[in-house]
């Protein structure tokens, strides 16, 4: 896969002395959706961003980006030196990749993000089941389609009949019914209820009937894997990822009807604010041209991408795939998202031959991507010509410190703090793809995909050795 950029990108130290793998560092916060490999630690709290703008029609202005930690310092590693580095990597990685604990099929790709030069590859063009490393593709497609500052709106409109209002879902995966969500910032049903009640009372309305509209998405709501505690029904209206308890992480059985549950929570919040809701909320289509009464906005897309990648959040992943479909004029279904994601990635100039994006989360074994595709996307995200893709890098967990890499390549590992990567795990499938700063200061993108392993934890340890070898080889 040709990569023709000639920029030199050096990773700088940005948070607690960690060497990070991007020139622009954005704040990222862990938010675990219940992916079985995600850490169970309490998620870091994000400051709320939605409350002040709930009545506004215009989107709030995003804060300015931080300046680059380190600028470009040269034209890149000389070709002769790069050739020596490539030989060194081959000598180290080839025997590690041959370890039978990785399974019967193993592919690899290592690329210098500054020059685009392939430093090591083995079956790099072979499409394989990627598990959750497909979230890198989901993230890149969503950012390319919508931009990092895009926010998803949840709205309350007037209904078709007198005294009716309709809660309209826009697909915000950060929407919460909690007064103070430990999962972080996002759309708030609490703030939306307060704004709605204020508008209704000003109009002299103290009692309403409530409908809810989740028609933005189409096709099956249940993931093809079936009922699974790692993912809720994929609907355009859900609060707290359909979790019926106070959890924000770890597998848990989800609400049978997330849309209805969100509407019931909203009705209760309206009642607390002096607006009586008569009867049960019912599914209802918002009338065309209905007057909006209030709205609440999601976390900016950059933040959603970072949360998704840090803790392998399946619910966010499926939401972002559908948002990509909507932005591309495709139906917001699994099939529409598959077409839209593939098209957006091809437009970025990466080789998508043999790829399939059957879902956005990687839970579907029908997903197929190559190691070369993943390193190609990571290199695009590091390219100064694609600043919109930067959250793909800033959202990757840091080895030994955060997210799904908190306990991997930790301690005295040469990769600790230097490696950022997305994990992927299904039964018999183990993968790892991300970036690392090598001893000469180069930012390298790598991807290792394996299949048919008999022992998942053993395969993970071998993948960590491969990644550490990339980090430690001059």
CSV table of C-alpha atoms in Angstrom, one decimal:
chain,number,residue,atom,x,y,z
A,1,UNK,CA,0.0,0.0,0.0
A,2,UNK,CA,1.8,3.2,-1.1
A,3,UNK,CA,2.1,6.0,1.4
A,4,UNK,CA,3.7,9.1,-0.2
A,5,UNK,CA,3.9,11.7,2.5
A,6,UNK,CA,7.3,13.0,3.4
A,7,UNK,CA,6.7,14.7,6.7
A,8,UNK,CA,8.6,13.8,9.9
A,9,UNK,CA,6.4,13.4,13.0
A,10,UNK,CA,8.0,13.2,16.4
A,11,UNK,CA,6.0,12.2,19.4
A,12,UNK,CA,6.4,14.4,22.5
A,13,UNK,CA,5.8,14.1,26.2
A,14,UNK,CA,2.3,15.5,27.1
A,15,UNK,CA,0.7,13.8,30.0
A,16,UNK,CA,2.5,12.9,33.3
A,17,UNK,CA,5.8,12.5,31.4
A,18,UNK,CA,4.4,9.9,29.0
A,19,UNK,CA,5.8,9.9,25.5
A,20,UNK,CA,2.7,10.3,23.3
A,21,UNK,CA,2.5,9.4,19.7
A,22,UNK,CA,1.1,12.5,18.1
A,23,UNK,CA,2.1,16.0,17.4
A,24,UNK,CA,-1.2,17.4,18.7
A,25,UNK,CA,-2.4,16.1,22.0
A,26,UNK,CA,-6.1,16.2,22.9
A,27,UNK,CA,-7.7,15.3,26.2
A,28,UNK,CA,-9.0,11.8,26.2
A,29,UNK,CA,-11.0,10.0,28.9
A,30,UNK,CA,-11.7,6.3,29.4
A,31,UNK,CA,-15.3,5.2,29.0
A,32,UNK,CA,-15.9,1.4,29.0
A,33,UNK,CA,-19.1,0.2,27.4
A,34,UNK,CA,-18.9,-3.4,28.6
A,35,UNK,CA,-16.5,-4.9,26.0
A,36,UNK,CA,-15.3,-8.0,27.8
A,37,UNK,CA,-11.7,-7.0,27.4
A,38,UNK,CA,-12.2,-3.5,28.6
A,39,UNK,CA,-10.8,-2.5,32.0
A,40,UNK,CA,-13.4,-2.4,34.8
A,41,UNK,CA,-11.8,0.5,36.7
A,42,UNK,CA,-14.0,3.6,37.4
A,43,UNK,CA,-14.0,5.8,34.3
A,44,UNK,CA,-12.4,9.2,34.5
A,45,UNK,CA,-14.9,12.0,34.9
A,46,UNK,CA,-15.3,14.5,32.0
A,47,UNK,CA,-16.6,18.0,32.6
A,48,UNK,CA,-20.1,18.4,31.3
A,49,UNK,CA,-20.3,20.3,28.0
A,50,UNK,CA,-24.0,20.1,27.1
A,51,UNK,CA,-25.9,22.0,29.8
A,52,UNK,CA,-25.4,25.5,28.7
A,53,UNK,CA,-26.4,25.0,25.1
A,54,UNK,CA,-29.6,23.0,25.3
A,55,UNK,CA,-31.9,25.6,24.0
A,56,UNK,CA,-29.7,26.8,21.2
A,57,UNK,CA,-30.2,25.9,17.6
A,58,UNK,CA,-26.6,26.7,16.7
A,59,UNK,CA,-23.9,24.3,17.7
A,60,UNK,CA,-21.5,25.6,20.4
A,61,UNK,CA,-18.0,26.5,19.2
A,62,UNK,CA,-15.3,24.0,20.0
A,63,UNK,CA,-12.3,25.0,22.0
A,64,UNK,CA,-9.2,25.8,20.0
A,65,UNK,CA,-6.8,22.9,19.5
A,66,UNK,CA,-3.7,22.8,21.5
A,67,UNK,CA,-0.5,23.7,19.7
A,68,UNK,CA,1.8,20.9,18.6
A,69,UNK,CA,4.0,19.4,21.3
A,70,UNK,CA,6.9,19.1,18.9
A,71,UNK,CA,7.2,20.3,15.4
A,72,UNK,CA,8.7,18.6,12.5
A,73,UNK,CA,12.5,18.5,12.9
A,74,UNK,CA,13.8,17.2,9.6
A,75,UNK,CA,13.1,15.4,6.3
A,76,UNK,CA,13.0,12.0,7.9
A,77,UNK,CA,15.4,9.1,8.3
A,78,UNK,CA,17.8,8.7,5.4
A,79,UNK,CA,17.0,5.8,3.1
A,80,UNK,CA,20.1,3.9,4.0
A,81,UNK,CA,19.4,4.2,7.7
A,82,UNK,CA,15.8,3.1,7.1
A,83,UNK,CA,17.0,0.0,5.2
A,84,UNK,CA,19.2,-0.9,8.2
A,85,UNK,CA,16.2,-0.4,10.5
A,86,UNK,CA,14.1,-2.6,8.3
A,87,UNK,CA,16.6,-5.4,8.4
A,88,UNK,CA,16.8,-5.1,12.2
A,89,UNK,CA,13.1,-5.3,12.6
A,90,UNK,CA,12.9,-8.4,10.3
A,91,UNK,CA,15.6,-10.1,12.3
A,92,UNK,CA,13.6,-9.5,15.6
A,93,UNK,CA,10.0,-9.8,14.4
A,94,UNK,CA,10.2,-12.9,12.1
A,95,UNK,CA,11.0,-15.4,14.9
A,96,UNK,CA,8.5,-13.8,17.3
A,97,UNK,CA,5.7,-13.9,14.6
A,98,UNK,CA,6.4,-17.6,14.1
A,99,UNK,CA,5.5,-18.5,17.7
A,100,UNK,CA,2.7,-21.2,17.5
A,101,UNK,CA,0.9,-19.6,20.4
A,102,UNK,CA,-0.2,-16.9,18.0
A,103,UNK,CA,-2.3,-19.4,16.1
A,104,UNK,CA,-2.0,-20.8,12.6
A,105,UNK,CA,-2.4,-17.6,10.7
A,106,UNK,CA,-0.4,-14.4,11.5
A,107,UNK,CA,0.0,-11.3,9.5
A,108,UNK,CA,2.0,-8.1,10.2
A,109,UNK,CA,2.8,-4.6,9.0
A,110,UNK,CA,5.1,-1.9,10.3
A,111,UNK,CA,5.3,1.5,8.6
A,112,UNK,CA,7.3,4.6,9.2
A,113,UNK,CA,4.5,7.2,9.4
A,114,UNK,CA,6.8,10.1,8.4
A,115,UNK,CA,8.0,8.6,5.1
A,116,UNK,CA,5.4,6.0,4.4
A,117,UNK,CA,8.1,3.4,4.1
A,118,UNK,CA,7.2,-0.2,4.9
A,119,UNK,CA,9.7,-1.4,7.4
A,120,UNK,CA,8.3,-4.9,7.9
A,121,UNK,CA,5.5,-6.9,6.5
A,122,UNK,CA,4.2,-10.5,6.4
A,123,UNK,CA,1.0,-11.2,4.7
A,124,UNK,CA,0.1,-7.5,5.1
A,125,UNK,CA,-2.5,-7.5,2.4
A,126,UNK,CA,-4.3,-10.6,3.6
A,127,UNK,CA,-7.8,-9.7,4.9
A,128,UNK,CA,-8.5,-11.3,8.3
A,129,UNK,CA,-11.1,-11.1,11.1
A,130,UNK,CA,-9.8,-8.1,13.1
A,131,UNK,CA,-12.0,-8.2,16.2
A,132,UNK,CA,-12.0,-4.8,17.9
A,133,UNK,CA,-9.1,-3.4,15.9
A,134,UNK,CA,-11.8,-2.7,13.3
A,135,UNK,CA,-12.8,0.2,15.5
A,136,UNK,CA,-9.8,2.1,14.0
A,137,UNK,CA,-11.5,1.9,10.7
A,138,UNK,CA,-14.9,2.9,12.2
A,139,UNK,CA,-13.2,5.9,13.9
A,140,UNK,CA,-11.4,7.1,10.7
A,141,UNK,CA,-14.5,6.8,8.6
A,142,UNK,CA,-16.7,8.7,11.1
A,143,UNK,CA,-14.1,11.5,11.4
A,144,UNK,CA,-13.7,11.7,7.7
A,145,UNK,CA,-17.5,11.9,7.2
A,146,UNK,CA,-18.4,14.3,9.9
A,147,UNK,CA,-15.3,16.0,11.3
A,148,UNK,CA,-14.1,16.0,14.9
A,149,UNK,CA,-16.3,18.8,16.1
A,150,UNK,CA,-19.6,17.3,15.1
A,151,UNK,CA,-22.2,16.8,17.8
A,152,UNK,CA,-25.3,14.5,17.7
A,153,UNK,CA,-28.5,16.2,18.8
A,154,UNK,CA,-31.4,14.7,20.8
A,155,UNK,CA,-34.5,16.9,20.4
A,156,UNK,CA,-38.0,17.4,21.9
A,157,UNK,CA,-40.6,18.6,19.4
A,158,UNK,CA,-44.3,19.3,19.4
A,159,UNK,CA,-46.4,16.3,18.5
A,160,UNK,CA,-49.1,15.6,16.0
A,161,UNK,CA,-51.9,16.2,18.6
A,162,UNK,CA,-52.7,18.9,21.1
A,163,UNK,CA,-50.7,18.6,24.3
A,164,UNK,CA,-48.3,16.0,22.8
A,165,UNK,CA,-44.5,16.3,22.7
A,166,UNK,CA,-42.1,13.9,21.1
A,167,UNK,CA,-38.6,12.9,22.3
A,168,UNK,CA,-36.6,12.5,19.1
A,169,UNK,CA,-33.4,10.3,19.1
A,170,UNK,CA,-30.5,11.4,17.0
A,171,UNK,CA,-28.3,8.4,17.9
A,172,UNK,CA,-26.2,10.0,20.7
A,173,UNK,CA,-24.3,7.1,22.4
A,174,UNK,CA,-23.3,9.5,25.2
A,175,UNK,CA,-26.9,10.4,26.2
A,176,UNK,CA,-27.4,10.0,29.9
A,177,UNK,CA,-30.4,10.1,32.3
A,178,UNK,CA,-28.1,10.5,35.3
A,179,UNK,CA,-27.9,13.8,37.1
A,180,UNK,CA,-24.1,13.4,37.2
A,181,UNK,CA,-22.9,10.7,35.0
A,182,UNK,CA,-19.6,9.1,36.0
A,183,UNK,CA,-19.2,8.1,32.3
A,184,UNK,CA,-18.4,11.6,31.4
A,185,UNK,CA,-19.9,14.4,29.3
A,186,UNK,CA,-22.5,14.0,26.7
A,187,UNK,CA,-26.2,14.6,25.9
A,188,UNK,CA,-28.2,15.0,29.1
A,189,UNK,CA,-31.8,14.0,29.5
A,190,UNK,CA,-31.7,15.9,32.8
A,191,UNK,CA,-30.8,19.2,31.1
A,192,UNK,CA,-33.2,18.5,28.3
A,193,UNK,CA,-36.1,17.9,30.7
A,194,UNK,CA,-35.3,21.2,32.5
A,195,UNK,CA,-35.2,23.1,29.2
A,196,UNK,CA,-38.4,21.5,28.0
A,197,UNK,CA,-40.3,22.1,31.2
A,198,UNK,CA,-39.2,25.8,31.1
A,199,UNK,CA,-40.6,26.2,27.6
A,200,UNK,CA,-43.9,24.3,28.4
A,201,UNK,CA,-44.5,26.3,31.6
A,202,UNK,CA,-43.8,29.6,29.7
A,203,UNK,CA,-46.6,28.5,27.3
A,204,UNK,CA,-48.9,27.7,30.1
A,205,UNK,CA,-48.7,23.9,29.6
A,206,UNK,CA,-48.5,21.8,32.7
A,207,UNK,CA,-49.6,18.5,31.4
A,208,UNK,CA,-48.5,16.6,28.2
A,209,UNK,CA,-48.5,13.2,26.6
A,210,UNK,CA,-45.1,11.9,25.5
A,211,UNK,CA,-44.1,10.1,22.4
A,212,UNK,CA,-40.7,8.9,21.4
A,213,UNK,CA,-39.2,8.7,17.9
A,214,UNK,CA,-36.3,6.4,17.3
A,215,UNK,CA,-37.0,6.0,13.6
A,216,UNK,CA,-33.6,7.5,12.4
A,217,UNK,CA,-32.1,4.1,12.3
A,218,UNK,CA,-33.4,1.3,10.2
A,219,UNK,CA,-32.9,-2.5,9.9
A,220,UNK,CA,-32.4,-4.9,12.7
A,221,UNK,CA,-31.5,-3.3,16.1
A,222,UNK,CA,-30.0,-6.4,17.5
A,223,UNK,CA,-26.4,-7.2,16.6
A,224,UNK,CA,-25.9,-10.3,14.5
A,225,UNK,CA,-24.2,-12.0,17.5
A,226,UNK,CA,-27.6,-12.0,19.3
A,227,UNK,CA,-28.4,-11.0,22.8
A,228,UNK,CA,-25.1,-10.3,24.4
A,229,UNK,CA,-24.1,-8.3,27.5
A,230,UNK,CA,-21.3,-6.6,25.6
A,231,UNK,CA,-23.7,-4.5,23.5
A,232,UNK,CA,-27.2,-3.0,23.7
A,233,UNK,CA,-29.8,-2.9,20.9
A,234,UNK,CA,-28.6,-0.4,18.4
A,235,UNK,CA,-31.2,2.3,18.5
A,236,UNK,CA,-31.3,6.0,17.7
A,237,UNK,CA,-32.6,6.7,21.3
A,238,UNK,CA,-30.9,5.2,24.3
A,239,UNK,CA,-29.8,6.5,27.7
A,240,UNK,CA,-26.7,5.2,29.5
A,241,UNK,CA,-26.2,2.6,26.8
A,242,UNK,CA,-29.3,0.7,27.8
A,243,UNK,CA,-27.8,-0.2,31.2
A,244,UNK,CA,-30.5,-0.9,33.8
A,245,UNK,CA,-28.2,-0.3,36.7
A,246,UNK,CA,-25.6,2.2,37.8
A,247,UNK,CA,-22.8,0.6,36.0
A,248,UNK,CA,-20.8,2.4,33.3
A,249,UNK,CA,-18.5,-0.5,32.5
A,250,UNK,CA,-18.2,-4.2,32.2
A,251,UNK,CA,-20.7,-6.7,30.6
A,252,UNK,CA,-24.2,-6.4,31.9
A,253,UNK,CA,-27.6,-7.5,30.5
A,254,UNK,CA,-29.2,-4.5,28.8
A,255,UNK,CA,-32.7,-3.0,28.8
A,256,UNK,CA,-35.0,-4.9,26.5
A,257,UNK,CA,-36.2,-1.7,24.9
A,258,UNK,CA,-33.6,1.1,25.3
A,259,UNK,CA,-35.8,3.6,23.4
A,260,UNK,CA,-38.8,3.1,25.7
A,261,UNK,CA,-36.6,3.1,28.8
A,262,UNK,CA,-35.1,6.5,27.8
A,263,UNK,CA,-38.6,7.9,27.2
A,264,UNK,CA,-39.8,6.7,30.6
A,265,UNK,CA,-36.7,8.3,32.3
A,266,UNK,CA,-37.4,11.5,30.5
A,267,UNK,CA,-41.1,11.5,31.6
A,268,UNK,CA,-39.9,11.0,35.2
A,269,UNK,CA,-37.5,13.9,34.9
A,270,UNK,CA,-40.3,16.2,33.5
A,271,UNK,CA,-42.5,15.2,36.4
A,272,UNK,CA,-39.8,16.2,38.8
A,273,UNK,CA,-39.8,19.6,37.2
A,274,UNK,CA,-43.5,20.2,37.5
A,275,UNK,CA,-44.8,18.9,34.1
A,276,UNK,CA,-47.2,16.0,34.4
A,277,UNK,CA,-46.9,13.3,31.7
A,278,UNK,CA,-50.2,11.5,31.2
A,279,UNK,CA,-50.1,7.8,30.4
A,280,UNK,CA,-47.1,5.8,29.3
A,281,UNK,CA,-44.7,7.1,26.6
A,282,UNK,CA,-45.6,5.7,23.2
A,283,UNK,CA,-43.6,5.3,20.0
A,284,UNK,CA,-44.6,8.2,17.7
A,285,UNK,CA,-43.2,9.8,14.6
A,286,UNK,CA,-42.3,13.5,15.0
A,287,UNK,CA,-44.4,15.4,12.5
A,288,UNK,CA,-42.5,16.9,9.5
A,289,UNK,CA,-41.6,20.4,10.3
A,290,UNK,CA,-42.5,20.0,14.0
A,291,UNK,CA,-41.5,22.9,16.2
A,292,UNK,CA,-38.4,22.1,18.3
A,293,UNK,CA,-38.8,22.9,21.9
A,294,UNK,CA,-35.4,22.0,23.3
A,295,UNK,CA,-32.3,19.9,22.4
A,296,UNK,CA,-29.2,18.5,24.0
A,297,UNK,CA,-25.9,17.7,22.3
A,298,UNK,CA,-23.5,14.8,22.5
A,299,UNK,CA,-19.8,14.9,23.3
A,300,UNK,CA,-18.0,16.2,20.2
A,301,UNK,CA,-17.2,13.3,17.8
A,302,UNK,CA,-13.5,13.5,18.7
A,303,UNK,CA,-14.3,12.7,22.3
A,304,UNK,CA,-16.7,9.9,21.3
A,305,UNK,CA,-13.9,8.4,19.1
A,306,UNK,CA,-11.4,8.6,22.0
A,307,UNK,CA,-13.8,7.0,24.5
A,308,UNK,CA,-14.6,4.3,22.0
A,309,UNK,CA,-10.9,3.4,21.3
A,310,UNK,CA,-9.6,3.8,24.9
A,311,UNK,CA,-12.0,1.2,26.3
A,312,UNK,CA,-13.2,-0.6,23.2
A,313,UNK,CA,-16.8,0.7,23.5
A,314,UNK,CA,-19.0,-1.4,21.3
A,315,UNK,CA,-22.1,0.8,21.7
A,316,UNK,CA,-20.3,3.9,20.6
A,317,UNK,CA,-18.7,2.0,17.7
A,318,UNK,CA,-22.1,1.0,16.3
A,319,UNK,CA,-23.5,4.5,16.7
A,320,UNK,CA,-20.5,6.0,14.9
A,321,UNK,CA,-20.9,3.6,12.0
A,322,UNK,CA,-24.5,4.6,11.6
A,323,UNK,CA,-23.7,8.3,11.8
A,324,UNK,CA,-21.2,7.7,9.0
A,325,UNK,CA,-24.0,6.1,7.0
A,326,UNK,CA,-26.3,9.0,7.6
A,327,UNK,CA,-23.6,11.5,6.6
A,328,UNK,CA,-23.1,9.5,3.4
A,329,UNK,CA,-26.7,9.2,2.3
A,330,UNK,CA,-26.9,5.6,3.2
A,331,UNK,CA,-29.6,3.9,5.4
A,332,UNK,CA,-28.6,3.9,9.1
A,333,UNK,CA,-28.4,0.1,9.3
A,334,UNK,CA,-25.7,-2.5,9.5
A,335,UNK,CA,-25.8,-2.7,5.7
A,336,UNK,CA,-25.8,1.0,5.1
A,337,UNK,CA,-23.0,1.5,7.6
A,338,UNK,CA,-20.9,-1.2,5.9
A,339,UNK,CA,-21.2,0.6,2.5
A,340,UNK,CA,-20.5,4.0,4.0
A,341,UNK,CA,-17.5,3.0,6.0
A,342,UNK,CA,-15.9,1.2,3.1
A,343,UNK,CA,-16.4,4.2,0.8
A,344,UNK,CA,-15.0,6.7,3.3
A,345,UNK,CA,-11.9,4.7,3.8
A,346,UNK,CA,-11.3,4.2,0.1
A,347,UNK,CA,-11.6,8.0,-0.3
A,348,UNK,CA,-8.8,8.4,2.2
A,349,UNK,CA,-6.6,6.5,-0.3
A,350,UNK,CA,-6.0,3.3,1.6
A,351,UNK,CA,-6.3,-0.1,0.0
A,352,UNK,CA,-9.6,-1.7,1.0
A,353,UNK,CA,-9.3,-4.7,-1.2
A,354,UNK,CA,-10.8,-7.8,0.5
A,355,UNK,CA,-12.2,-5.7,3.4
A,356,UNK,CA,-15.6,-6.0,4.9
A,357,UNK,CA,-17.1,-3.8,7.6
A,358,UNK,CA,-20.1,-5.9,8.7
A,359,UNK,CA,-20.3,-3.9,11.9
A,360,UNK,CA,-18.6,-1.0,13.6
A,361,UNK,CA,-17.5,-2.8,16.7
A,362,UNK,CA,-15.6,-5.9,15.6
A,363,UNK,CA,-18.0,-8.3,17.3
A,364,UNK,CA,-19.0,-9.7,14.0
A,365,UNK,CA,-16.6,-12.4,12.6
A,366,UNK,CA,-17.6,-11.4,9.1
A,367,UNK,CA,-15.5,-8.3,9.4
A,368,UNK,CA,-12.3,-8.5,7.3
A,369,UNK,CA,-9.4,-6.1,7.2
A,370,UNK,CA,-5.7,-6.4,6.5
A,371,UNK,CA,-2.7,-5.4,8.7
A,372,UNK,CA,-1.7,-3.1,5.8
A,373,UNK,CA,-5.1,-1.3,5.9
A,374,UNK,CA,-4.8,-0.6,9.6
A,375,UNK,CA,-1.2,0.8,9.4
A,376,UNK,CA,-2.3,2.8,6.4
A,377,UNK,CA,-5.1,4.4,8.4
A,378,UNK,CA,-2.8,5.1,11.4
A,379,UNK,CA,-0.3,6.7,9.0
A,380,UNK,CA,-3.1,8.9,7.6
A,381,UNK,CA,-4.1,9.9,11.1
A,382,UNK,CA,-0.5,11.0,11.8
A,383,UNK,CA,-0.3,13.0,8.5
A,384,UNK,CA,-0.5,16.8,9.0
A,385,UNK,CA,-2.7,16.9,5.9
A,386,UNK,CA,-5.4,15.0,7.8
A,387,UNK,CA,-5.8,16.8,11.2
A,388,UNK,CA,-9.4,15.7,11.3
A,389,UNK,CA,-8.2,12.1,11.9
A,390,UNK,CA,-6.0,12.9,14.9
A,391,UNK,CA,-8.4,11.5,17.5
A,392,UNK,CA,-7.7,8.0,16.0
A,393,UNK,CA,-4.2,8.4,17.6
A,394,UNK,CA,-5.1,10.3,20.7
A,395,UNK,CA,-7.8,7.8,21.6
A,396,UNK,CA,-5.5,4.7,21.5
A,397,UNK,CA,-4.8,3.3,25.0
A,398,UNK,CA,-1.3,3.8,26.4
A,399,UNK,CA,0.6,0.6,27.2
A,400,UNK,CA,0.8,0.1,31.0
A,401,UNK,CA,-1.3,3.2,31.8
A,402,UNK,CA,-4.8,3.4,30.3
A,403,UNK,CA,-7.8,1.6,28.9
A,404,UNK,CA,-7.5,-1.9,27.5
A,405,UNK,CA,-3.7,-1.7,27.7
A,406,UNK,CA,-3.5,-0.7,31.3
A,407,UNK,CA,-2.0,-4.0,32.4
A,408,UNK,CA,-0.2,-4.9,29.1
A,409,UNK,CA,3.4,-3.9,28.3
A,410,UNK,CA,3.5,-2.3,31.8
A,411,UNK,CA,6.2,-1.8,34.3
A,412,UNK,CA,9.7,-2.3,32.9
A,413,UNK,CA,8.6,-3.1,29.3
A,414,UNK,CA,10.4,-1.0,26.7
A,415,UNK,CA,7.0,-0.2,25.3
A,416,UNK,CA,5.4,1.2,28.5
A,417,UNK,CA,4.2,4.7,27.9
A,418,UNK,CA,5.6,4.7,24.4
A,419,UNK,CA,3.1,2.4,22.7
A,420,UNK,CA,-0.5,3.2,22.0
A,421,UNK,CA,-2.6,0.5,20.5
A,422,UNK,CA,-6.1,-0.9,19.9
A,423,UNK,CA,-6.6,-4.4,21.1
A,424,UNK,CA,-8.8,-7.0,19.5
A,425,UNK,CA,-10.1,-10.3,21.0
A,426,UNK,CA,-12.6,-12.9,20.0
A,427,UNK,CA,-12.3,-16.6,20.7
A,428,UNK,CA,-9.4,-17.8,18.5
A,429,UNK,CA,-8.8,-14.2,17.2
A,430,UNK,CA,-6.2,-11.9,18.7
A,431,UNK,CA,-5.0,-8.6,17.2
A,432,UNK,CA,-3.1,-5.4,18.1
A,433,UNK,CA,-2.6,-2.3,16.1
A,434,UNK,CA,-1.3,1.1,17.0
A,435,UNK,CA,1.7,3.4,17.1
A,436,UNK,CA,5.0,3.4,18.9
A,437,UNK,CA,8.0,5.7,19.2
A,438,UNK,CA,11.2,3.8,18.4
A,439,UNK,CA,14.6,4.4,19.9
A,440,UNK,CA,15.5,6.9,17.1
A,441,UNK,CA,12.4,9.0,17.8
A,442,UNK,CA,10.4,7.8,14.8
A,443,UNK,CA,6.7,7.3,15.0
A,444,UNK,CA,5.9,3.8,13.6
A,445,UNK,CA,2.5,2.4,12.9
A,446,UNK,CA,2.1,-1.4,13.4
A,447,UNK,CA,-0.6,-4.0,13.1
A,448,UNK,CA,-0.5,-7.7,14.0
A,449,UNK,CA,-3.5,-9.9,13.2
A,450,UNK,CA,-3.7,-13.6,14.2
A,451,UNK,CA,-6.2,-16.4,13.9
A,452,UNK,CA,-6.9,-19.9,15.3
A,453,UNK,CA,-5.0,-19.4,18.6
A,454,UNK,CA,-5.8,-22.1,21.2
A,455,UNK,CA,-5.0,-19.9,24.2
A,456,UNK,CA,-6.1,-16.3,24.1
A,457,UNK,CA,-4.1,-15.0,27.0
A,458,UNK,CA,-0.9,-16.7,25.7
A,459,UNK,CA,-1.5,-15.1,22.3
A,460,UNK,CA,-1.9,-11.7,23.9
A,461,UNK,CA,1.4,-12.0,25.6
A,462,UNK,CA,3.1,-12.9,22.3
A,463,UNK,CA,1.4,-9.8,20.6
A,464,UNK,CA,2.8,-7.7,23.4
A,465,UNK,CA,6.3,-9.1,22.8
A,466,UNK,CA,5.9,-8.2,19.1
A,467,UNK,CA,4.9,-4.6,19.9
A,468,UNK,CA,7.6,-4.2,22.5
A,469,UNK,CA,10.1,-5.4,19.9
A,470,UNK,CA,9.0,-2.7,17.6
A,471,UNK,CA,9.4,-0.2,20.4
A,472,UNK,CA,12.9,-1.4,21.3
A,473,UNK,CA,14.5,-2.1,17.9
A,474,UNK,CA,16.8,0.7,16.7
